[in-house]
Short mmCIF file of C-alpha atoms and ligand atoms in Angstrom, two decimals:
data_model
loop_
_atom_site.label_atom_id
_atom_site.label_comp_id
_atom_site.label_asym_id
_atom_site.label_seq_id
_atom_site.Cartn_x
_atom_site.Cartn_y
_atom_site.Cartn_z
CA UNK A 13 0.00 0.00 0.00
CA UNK A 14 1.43 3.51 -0.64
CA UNK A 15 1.24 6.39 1.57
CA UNK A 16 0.16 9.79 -0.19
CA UNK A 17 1.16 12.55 2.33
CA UNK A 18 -1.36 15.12 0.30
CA UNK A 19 -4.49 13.21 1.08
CA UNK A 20 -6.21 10.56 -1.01
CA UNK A 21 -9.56 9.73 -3.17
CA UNK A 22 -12.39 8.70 -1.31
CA UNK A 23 -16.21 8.67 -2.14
CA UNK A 24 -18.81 9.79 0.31
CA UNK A 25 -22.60 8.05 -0.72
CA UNK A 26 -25.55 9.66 1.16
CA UNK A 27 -29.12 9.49 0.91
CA UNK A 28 -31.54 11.46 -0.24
CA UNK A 29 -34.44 12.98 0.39
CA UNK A 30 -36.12 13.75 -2.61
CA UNK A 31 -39.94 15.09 -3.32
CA UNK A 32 -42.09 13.34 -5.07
CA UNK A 33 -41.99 15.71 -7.56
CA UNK A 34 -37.82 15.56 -7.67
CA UNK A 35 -38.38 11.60 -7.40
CA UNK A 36 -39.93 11.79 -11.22
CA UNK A 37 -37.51 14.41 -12.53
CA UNK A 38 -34.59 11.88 -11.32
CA UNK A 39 -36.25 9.45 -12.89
CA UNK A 40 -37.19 11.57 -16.33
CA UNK A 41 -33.25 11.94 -15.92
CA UNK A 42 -32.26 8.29 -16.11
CA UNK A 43 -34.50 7.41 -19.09
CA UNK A 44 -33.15 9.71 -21.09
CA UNK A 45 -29.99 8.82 -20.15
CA UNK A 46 -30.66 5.04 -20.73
CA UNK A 47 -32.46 6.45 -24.28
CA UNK A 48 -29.33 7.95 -25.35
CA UNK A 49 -26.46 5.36 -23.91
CA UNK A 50 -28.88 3.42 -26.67
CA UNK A 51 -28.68 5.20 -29.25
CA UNK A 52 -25.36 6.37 -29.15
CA UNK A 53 -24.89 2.15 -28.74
CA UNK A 54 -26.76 1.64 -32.24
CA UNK A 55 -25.23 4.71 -33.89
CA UNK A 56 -21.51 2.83 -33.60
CA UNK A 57 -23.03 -0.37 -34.49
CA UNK A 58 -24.56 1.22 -37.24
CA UNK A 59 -21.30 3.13 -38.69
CA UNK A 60 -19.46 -0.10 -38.16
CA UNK A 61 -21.68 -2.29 -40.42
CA UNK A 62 -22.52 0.06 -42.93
CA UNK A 63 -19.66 1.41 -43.62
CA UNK A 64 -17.29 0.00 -41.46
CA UNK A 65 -16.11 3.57 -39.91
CA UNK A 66 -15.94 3.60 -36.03
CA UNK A 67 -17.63 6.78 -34.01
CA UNK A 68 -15.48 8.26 -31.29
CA UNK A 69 -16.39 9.41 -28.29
CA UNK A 70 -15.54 13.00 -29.50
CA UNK A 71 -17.61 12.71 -32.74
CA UNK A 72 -20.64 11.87 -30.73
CA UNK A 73 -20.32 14.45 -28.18
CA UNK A 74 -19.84 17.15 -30.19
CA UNK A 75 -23.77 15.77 -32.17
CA UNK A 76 -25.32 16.23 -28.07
CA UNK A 77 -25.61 20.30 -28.97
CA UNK A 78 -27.49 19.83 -32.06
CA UNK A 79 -29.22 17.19 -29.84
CA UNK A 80 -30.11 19.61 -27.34
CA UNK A 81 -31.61 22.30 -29.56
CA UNK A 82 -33.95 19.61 -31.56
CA UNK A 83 -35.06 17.82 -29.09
CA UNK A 84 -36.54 19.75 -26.10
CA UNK A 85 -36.37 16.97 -23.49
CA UNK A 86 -32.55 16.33 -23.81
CA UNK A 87 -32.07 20.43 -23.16
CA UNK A 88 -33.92 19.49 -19.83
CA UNK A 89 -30.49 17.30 -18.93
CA UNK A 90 -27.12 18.98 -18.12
CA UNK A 91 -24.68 18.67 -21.01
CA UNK A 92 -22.42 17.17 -18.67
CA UNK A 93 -24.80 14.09 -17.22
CA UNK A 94 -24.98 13.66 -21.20
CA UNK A 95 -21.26 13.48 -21.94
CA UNK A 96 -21.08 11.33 -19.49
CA UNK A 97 -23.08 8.76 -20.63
CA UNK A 98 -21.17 8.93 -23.88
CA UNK A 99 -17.97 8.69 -21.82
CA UNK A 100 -19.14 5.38 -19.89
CA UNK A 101 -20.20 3.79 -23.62
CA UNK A 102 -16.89 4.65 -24.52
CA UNK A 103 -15.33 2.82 -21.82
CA UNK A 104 -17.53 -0.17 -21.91
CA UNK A 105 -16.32 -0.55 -25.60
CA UNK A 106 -12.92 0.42 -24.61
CA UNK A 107 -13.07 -2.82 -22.30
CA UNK A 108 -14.40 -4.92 -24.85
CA UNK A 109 -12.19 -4.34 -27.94
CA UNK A 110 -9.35 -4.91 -24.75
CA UNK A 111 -10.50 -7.74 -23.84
CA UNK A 112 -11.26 -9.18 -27.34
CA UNK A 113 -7.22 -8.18 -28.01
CA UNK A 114 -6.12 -10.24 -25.29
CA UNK A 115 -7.80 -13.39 -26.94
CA UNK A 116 -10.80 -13.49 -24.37
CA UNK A 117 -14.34 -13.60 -25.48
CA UNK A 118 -16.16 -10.56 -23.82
CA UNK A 119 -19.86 -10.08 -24.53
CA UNK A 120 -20.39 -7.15 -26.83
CA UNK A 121 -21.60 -3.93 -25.23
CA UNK A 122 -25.21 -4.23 -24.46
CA UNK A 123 -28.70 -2.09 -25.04
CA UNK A 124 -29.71 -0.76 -21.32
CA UNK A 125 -32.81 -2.24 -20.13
CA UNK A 126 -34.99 -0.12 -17.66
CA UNK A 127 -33.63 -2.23 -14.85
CA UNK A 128 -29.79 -2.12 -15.68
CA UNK A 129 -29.24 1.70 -15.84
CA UNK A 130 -28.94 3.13 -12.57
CA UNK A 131 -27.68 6.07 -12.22
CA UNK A 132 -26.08 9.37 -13.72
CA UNK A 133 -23.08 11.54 -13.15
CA UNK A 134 -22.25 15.50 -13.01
CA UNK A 135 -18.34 15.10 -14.15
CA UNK A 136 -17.60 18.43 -12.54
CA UNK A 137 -18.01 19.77 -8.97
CA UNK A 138 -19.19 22.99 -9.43
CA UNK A 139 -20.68 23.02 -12.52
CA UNK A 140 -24.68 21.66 -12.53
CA UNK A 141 -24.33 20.12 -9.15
CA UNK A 142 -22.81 21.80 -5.57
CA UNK A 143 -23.91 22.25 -2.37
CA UNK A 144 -25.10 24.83 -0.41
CA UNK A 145 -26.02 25.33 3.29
CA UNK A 146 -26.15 21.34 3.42
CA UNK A 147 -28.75 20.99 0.43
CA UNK A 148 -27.67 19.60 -3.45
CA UNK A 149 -28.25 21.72 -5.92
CA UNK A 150 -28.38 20.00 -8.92
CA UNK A 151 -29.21 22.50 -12.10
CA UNK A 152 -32.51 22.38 -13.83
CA UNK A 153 -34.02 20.26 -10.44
CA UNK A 154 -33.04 22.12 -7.98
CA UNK A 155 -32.57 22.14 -4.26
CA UNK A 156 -32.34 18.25 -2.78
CA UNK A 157 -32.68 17.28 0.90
CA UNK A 158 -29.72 15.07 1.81
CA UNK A 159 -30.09 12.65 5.10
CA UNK A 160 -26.20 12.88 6.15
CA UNK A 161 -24.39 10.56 7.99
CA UNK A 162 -20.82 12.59 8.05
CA UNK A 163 -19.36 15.48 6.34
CA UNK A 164 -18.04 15.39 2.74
CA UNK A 165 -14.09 15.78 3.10
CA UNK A 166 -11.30 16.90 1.11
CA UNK A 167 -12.13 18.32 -2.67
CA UNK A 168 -15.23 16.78 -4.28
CA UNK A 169 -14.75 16.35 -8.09
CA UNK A 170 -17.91 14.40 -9.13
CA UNK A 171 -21.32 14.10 -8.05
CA UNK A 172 -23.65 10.65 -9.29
CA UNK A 173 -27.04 10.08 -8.06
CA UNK A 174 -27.65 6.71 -7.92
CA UNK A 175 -31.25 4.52 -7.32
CA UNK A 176 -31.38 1.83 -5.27
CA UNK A 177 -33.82 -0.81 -3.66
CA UNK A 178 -34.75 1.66 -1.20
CA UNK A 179 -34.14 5.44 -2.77
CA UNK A 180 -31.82 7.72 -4.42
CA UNK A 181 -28.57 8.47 -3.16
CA UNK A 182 -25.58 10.75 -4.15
CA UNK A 183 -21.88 10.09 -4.51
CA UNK A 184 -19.12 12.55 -3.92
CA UNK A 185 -16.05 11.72 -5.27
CA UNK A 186 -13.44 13.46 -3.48
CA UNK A 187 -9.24 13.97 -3.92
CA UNK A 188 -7.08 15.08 -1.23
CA UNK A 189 -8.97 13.58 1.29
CA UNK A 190 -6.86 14.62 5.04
CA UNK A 191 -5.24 11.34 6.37
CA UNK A 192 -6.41 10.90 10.14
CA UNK A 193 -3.51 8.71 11.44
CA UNK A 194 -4.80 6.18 14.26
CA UNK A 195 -2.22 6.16 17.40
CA UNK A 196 1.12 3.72 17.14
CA UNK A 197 0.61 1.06 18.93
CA UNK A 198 3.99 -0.96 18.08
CA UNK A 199 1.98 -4.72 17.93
CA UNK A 200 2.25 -6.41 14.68
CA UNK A 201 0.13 -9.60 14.03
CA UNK A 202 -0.60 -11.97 11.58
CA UNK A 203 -4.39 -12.58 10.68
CA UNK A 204 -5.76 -16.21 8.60
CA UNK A 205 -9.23 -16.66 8.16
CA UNK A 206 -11.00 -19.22 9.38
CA UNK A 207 -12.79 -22.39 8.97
CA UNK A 208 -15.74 -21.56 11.01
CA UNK A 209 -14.47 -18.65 12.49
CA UNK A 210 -14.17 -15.23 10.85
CA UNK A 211 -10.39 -14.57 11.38
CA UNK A 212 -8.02 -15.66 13.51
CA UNK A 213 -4.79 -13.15 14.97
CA UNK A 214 -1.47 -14.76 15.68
CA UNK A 215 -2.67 -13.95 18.93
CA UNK A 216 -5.04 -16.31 19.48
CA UNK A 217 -7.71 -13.87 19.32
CA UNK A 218 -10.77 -14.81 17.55
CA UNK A 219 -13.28 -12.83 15.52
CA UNK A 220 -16.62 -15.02 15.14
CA UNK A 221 -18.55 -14.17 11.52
CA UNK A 222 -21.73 -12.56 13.00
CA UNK A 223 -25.13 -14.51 14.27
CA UNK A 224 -27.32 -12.79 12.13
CA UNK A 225 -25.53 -14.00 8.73
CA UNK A 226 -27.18 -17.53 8.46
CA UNK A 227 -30.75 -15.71 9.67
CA UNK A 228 -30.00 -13.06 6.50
CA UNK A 229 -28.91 -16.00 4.53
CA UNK A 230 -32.27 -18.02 5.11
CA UNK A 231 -34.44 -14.84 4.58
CA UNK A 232 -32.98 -14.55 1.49
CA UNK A 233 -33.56 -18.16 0.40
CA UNK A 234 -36.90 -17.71 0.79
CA UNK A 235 -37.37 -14.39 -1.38
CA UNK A 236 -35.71 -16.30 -4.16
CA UNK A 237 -37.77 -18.99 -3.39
CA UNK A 238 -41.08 -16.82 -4.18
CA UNK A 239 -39.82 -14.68 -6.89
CA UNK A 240 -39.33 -18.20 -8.26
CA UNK A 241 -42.75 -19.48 -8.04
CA UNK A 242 -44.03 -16.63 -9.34
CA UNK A 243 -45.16 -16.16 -13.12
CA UNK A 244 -42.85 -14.35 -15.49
CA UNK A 245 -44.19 -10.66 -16.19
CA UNK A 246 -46.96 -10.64 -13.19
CA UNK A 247 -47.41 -7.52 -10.57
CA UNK A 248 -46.80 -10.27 -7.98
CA UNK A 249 -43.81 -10.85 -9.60
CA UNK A 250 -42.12 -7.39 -9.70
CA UNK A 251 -43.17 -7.36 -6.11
CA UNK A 252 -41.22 -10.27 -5.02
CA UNK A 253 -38.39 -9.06 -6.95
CA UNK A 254 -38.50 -5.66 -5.39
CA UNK A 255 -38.39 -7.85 -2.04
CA UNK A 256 -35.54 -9.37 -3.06
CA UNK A 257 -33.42 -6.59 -4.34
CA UNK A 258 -34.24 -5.03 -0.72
CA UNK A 259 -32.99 -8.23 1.51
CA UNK A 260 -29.91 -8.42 -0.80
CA UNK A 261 -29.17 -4.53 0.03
CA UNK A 262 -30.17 -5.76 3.48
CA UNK A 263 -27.37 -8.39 3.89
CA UNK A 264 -24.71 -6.65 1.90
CA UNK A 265 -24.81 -3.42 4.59
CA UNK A 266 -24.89 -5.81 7.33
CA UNK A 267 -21.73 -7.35 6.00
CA UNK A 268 -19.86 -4.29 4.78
CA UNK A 269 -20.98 -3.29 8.54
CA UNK A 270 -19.84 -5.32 10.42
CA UNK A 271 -16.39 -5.71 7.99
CA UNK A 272 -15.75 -2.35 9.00
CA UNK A 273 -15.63 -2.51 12.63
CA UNK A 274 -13.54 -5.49 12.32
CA UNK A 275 -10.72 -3.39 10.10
CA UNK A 276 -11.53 -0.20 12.88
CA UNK A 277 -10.50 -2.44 15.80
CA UNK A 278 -7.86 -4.93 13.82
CA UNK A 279 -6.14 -1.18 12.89
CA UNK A 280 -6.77 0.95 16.03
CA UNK A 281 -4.92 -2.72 17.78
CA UNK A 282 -2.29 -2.99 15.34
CA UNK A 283 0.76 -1.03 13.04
CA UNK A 284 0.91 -3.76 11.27
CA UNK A 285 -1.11 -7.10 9.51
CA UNK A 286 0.27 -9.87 7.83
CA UNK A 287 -2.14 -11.88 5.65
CA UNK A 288 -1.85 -14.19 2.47
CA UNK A 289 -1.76 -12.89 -0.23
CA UNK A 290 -4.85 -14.20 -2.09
CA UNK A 291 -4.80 -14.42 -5.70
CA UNK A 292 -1.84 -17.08 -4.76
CA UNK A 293 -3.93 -18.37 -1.90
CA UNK A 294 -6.92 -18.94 -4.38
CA UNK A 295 -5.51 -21.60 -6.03
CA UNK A 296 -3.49 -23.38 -2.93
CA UNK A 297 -7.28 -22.76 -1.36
CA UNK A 298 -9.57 -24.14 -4.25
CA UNK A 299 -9.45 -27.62 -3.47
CA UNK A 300 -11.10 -26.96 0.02
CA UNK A 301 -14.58 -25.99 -0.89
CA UNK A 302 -15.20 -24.92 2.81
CA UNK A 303 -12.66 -22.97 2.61
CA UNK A 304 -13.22 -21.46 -0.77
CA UNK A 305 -17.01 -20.38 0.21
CA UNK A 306 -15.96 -18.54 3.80
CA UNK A 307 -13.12 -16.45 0.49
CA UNK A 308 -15.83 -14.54 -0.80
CA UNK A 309 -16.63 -12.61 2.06
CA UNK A 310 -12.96 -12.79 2.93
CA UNK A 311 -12.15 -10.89 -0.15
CA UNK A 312 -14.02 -7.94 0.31
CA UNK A 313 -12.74 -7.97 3.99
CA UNK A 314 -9.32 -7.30 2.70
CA UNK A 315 -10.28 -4.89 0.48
CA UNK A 316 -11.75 -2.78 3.46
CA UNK A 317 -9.26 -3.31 5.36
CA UNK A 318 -6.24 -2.26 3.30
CA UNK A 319 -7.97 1.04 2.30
CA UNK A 320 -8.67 1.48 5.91
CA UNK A 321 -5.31 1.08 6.59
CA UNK A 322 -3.87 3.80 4.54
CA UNK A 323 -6.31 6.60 6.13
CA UNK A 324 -5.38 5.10 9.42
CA UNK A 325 -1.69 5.32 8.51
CA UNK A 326 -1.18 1.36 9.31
CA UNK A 327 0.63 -1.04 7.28
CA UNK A 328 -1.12 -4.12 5.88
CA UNK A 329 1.19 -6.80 4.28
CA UNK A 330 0.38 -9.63 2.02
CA UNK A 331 2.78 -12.75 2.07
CA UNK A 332 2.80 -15.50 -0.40
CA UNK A 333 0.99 -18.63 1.26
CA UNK A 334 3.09 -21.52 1.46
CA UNK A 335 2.50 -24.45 3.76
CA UNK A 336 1.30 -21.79 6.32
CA UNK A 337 -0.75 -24.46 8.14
CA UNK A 338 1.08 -27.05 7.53
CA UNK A 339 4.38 -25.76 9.26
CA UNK A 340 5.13 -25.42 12.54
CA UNK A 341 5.15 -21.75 13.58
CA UNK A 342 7.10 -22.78 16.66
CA UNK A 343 10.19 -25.01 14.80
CA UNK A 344 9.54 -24.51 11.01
CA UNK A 345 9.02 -28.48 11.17
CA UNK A 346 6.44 -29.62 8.19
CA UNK A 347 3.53 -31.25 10.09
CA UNK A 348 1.35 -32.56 7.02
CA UNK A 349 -2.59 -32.54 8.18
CA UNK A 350 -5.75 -32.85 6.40
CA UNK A 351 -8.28 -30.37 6.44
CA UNK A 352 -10.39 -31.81 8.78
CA UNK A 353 -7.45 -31.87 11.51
CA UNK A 354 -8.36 -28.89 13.49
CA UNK A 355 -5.08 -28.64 15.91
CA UNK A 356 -1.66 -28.37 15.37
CA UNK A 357 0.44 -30.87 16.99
CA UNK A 358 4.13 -30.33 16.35
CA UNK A 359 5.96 -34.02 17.17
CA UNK A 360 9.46 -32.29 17.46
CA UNK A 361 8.75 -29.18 19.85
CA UNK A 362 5.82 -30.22 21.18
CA UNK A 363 3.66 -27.71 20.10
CA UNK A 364 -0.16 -27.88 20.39
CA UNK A 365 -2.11 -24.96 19.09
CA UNK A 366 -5.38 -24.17 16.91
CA UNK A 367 -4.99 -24.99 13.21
CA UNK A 368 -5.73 -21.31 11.89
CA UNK A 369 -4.21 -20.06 14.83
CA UNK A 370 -0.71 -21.86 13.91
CA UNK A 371 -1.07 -20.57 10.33
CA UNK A 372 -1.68 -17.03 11.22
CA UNK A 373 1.89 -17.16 13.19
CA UNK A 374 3.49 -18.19 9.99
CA UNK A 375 1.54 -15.48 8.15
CA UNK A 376 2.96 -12.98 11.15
CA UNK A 377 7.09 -14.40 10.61
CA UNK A 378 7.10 -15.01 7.03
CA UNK A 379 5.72 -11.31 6.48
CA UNK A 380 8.05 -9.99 9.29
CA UNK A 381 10.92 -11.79 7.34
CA UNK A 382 9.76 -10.40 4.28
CA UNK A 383 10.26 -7.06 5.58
CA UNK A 384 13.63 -7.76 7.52
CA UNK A 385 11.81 -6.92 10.74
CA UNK A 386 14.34 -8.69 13.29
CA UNK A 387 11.24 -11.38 13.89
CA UNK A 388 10.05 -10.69 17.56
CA UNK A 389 9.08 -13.73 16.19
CA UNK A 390 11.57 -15.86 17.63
CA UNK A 391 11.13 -14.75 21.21
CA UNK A 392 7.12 -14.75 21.27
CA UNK A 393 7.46 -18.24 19.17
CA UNK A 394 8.86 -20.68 21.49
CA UNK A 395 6.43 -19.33 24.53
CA UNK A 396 3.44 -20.98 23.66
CA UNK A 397 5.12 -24.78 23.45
CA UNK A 398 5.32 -24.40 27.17
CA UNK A 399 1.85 -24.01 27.85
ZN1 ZN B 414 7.43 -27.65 16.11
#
């Protein structure tokens, strides 16, 4: 992770609290922004088999004036919410002709639906969209009510207002965010995830994955179960999707919730954390389905945490996973287990400790070698064998 000392880019979402009346001018907004992502989609396609020319993104933004002045309901849109539509087409096909280059076989850029367009974008702070005395002021809508939750720091650069299961929202995209620097503790540890745990420190300390996951996880087996059951097209349908789209946004704050206050306490504890580093650990990991499921949340943990960790000025370190529990982190003796041999018990020290537990001491001295920290490791490694 590197350090910028000038601040860093961070996005601040917040709800809003539209009128009704704002409600259908947001969504007047998005259709014609879906309408013209469209368009602009079948006007390369068009070029391309005709005449087999391709449209920049600068050709078609410089056709959204003559746009404008024909067609009444596009002048009711900010020229920049309509550039940027262009500019997101252009990167979708950017993505795609990259992809097809490398030899992979990416679907081709796709016509929006009404459910798959989401949200639109004011590419400049300032200009069509500020604030003012804690209100958004978008141009041509006017003044929003936004339900904060903290201030917007450092300098914002974009504003997108987004629709989800349960409203609108708006996303300031900041630079030069202030770093606020959590207090040095000098502790290091090394962190695994666990089998049935969520992670385990080189400690010994264990973080449990919350109770309420396998409730969520049931709830939301049954909303699939009735949007399921339910005919294709039907009110009761749409209903049970809606349902479903709101549990899923349900579970996924819960999780990025609770992920958070893990990372607050792991960094506000620690300088530093050793971990694995994953894309290696993916494929050492694969074979272990177990294992492989409890990843997915694992991944996103990681992510948190390591952007955490630059605000916080902390250090997170990812080591290459080898053997990590199948060596001894007391005498580097290989101890080969199965997965289903929960404790580590080291025949030539003696050692006896939890499985993950062992593992995320080898994650804590192979990342402390790594960095040619003079491993406290040695000292603090021998202690537990006389337990
Ligand atoms: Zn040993």
């Amino acid at each position: 992770m590197e350090q910028h000392t000038s601040g860093l880019r961070k996005t601040f979402k917040e709800k809003l609290r539209p009128t009704p009346v704002q409600e259908r001018q947001f969504e007047a907004v998005l259709w014609r922004c879906r309408t013209l992502y469209n368009t602009a989609l079948e006007q390369r396609i068009t070029a391309w088999e005709r005449c087999h020319v391709s449209v920049s993104r600068y050709q078609q933004e410089a056709e959204l004036k003559g746009l404008q002045a024909e067609l009444p309901e596009y002048a009711a849109v900010h020229s920049h919410v309509l550039q940027d539509v262009l500019a997101r087409l252009d990167t979708t096909y950017q993505a795609f002709f990259r992809r097809l280059t490398n030899g992979e076989k990416p679907g081709f850029p796709r016509f929006q639906g009404r459910n798959r367009y989401h949200s639109f974008t004011y590419k400049e702070y300032g200009n069509g969209a500020r604030l003012e005395n804690g209100y958004l002021i978008l141009s041509k809508i006017g003044r929003i009510a936004v339900h904060w939750s903290r201030p917007v720091e450092g300098t914002p650069k974009t504003v997108t207002i987004s629709k989800e299961a349960d409203g609108w929202y708006v996303h300031f995209s900041c630079t030069e965010v202030p770093i606020q620097p959590l207090p040095q503790t000098g502790q290091e540890t090394g962190i695994d995830v666990g089998l049935k745990v969520f992670l385990i420190t080189a400690d010994g300390e264990i973080i449990e994955n919350p109770r309420h996951y396998r409730t969520a996880e049931r709830r939301l087996q049954k909303a699939q179960r009735r949007v399921s059951r339910r005919k294709t097209g039907s009110k009761r349908r749409t209903k049970a999707v809606h349902l479903l789209k709101r549990k899923h946004q349900k579970v996924r704050r819960q999780r990025q919730d609770f992920h958070h206050k893990t990372a607050l306490y792991l960094l506000s504890t620690y300088d530093t954390l050793y971990l694995e580093d994953l894309r290696v650990a993916n494929m050492v990991r694969n074979p272990h389905l177990a294992k492989s499921i409890s990843d997915a949340g694992w991944a996103a943990f990681r992510t948190i945490l390591a952007c955490k960790a630059v605000y916080a000025g902390k250090r997170v370190v990812a080591v290459p996973p080898a053997f990590t529990s199948q060596d001894c982190s007391g005498c580097d003796e290989r101890v080969p287990k199965s997965l289903s041999v929960r404790t580590h018990v080291c025949p030539s020290c003696g050692l006896v400790l939890d499985r993950d537990e062992n593992a995320a001491r080898n994650i804590q001295w192979l990342g402390q070698r790594l960095r040619g920290v003079p491993a406290v490791a040695g000292a603090m490694n021998r202690e537990p064998a006389a337990l």
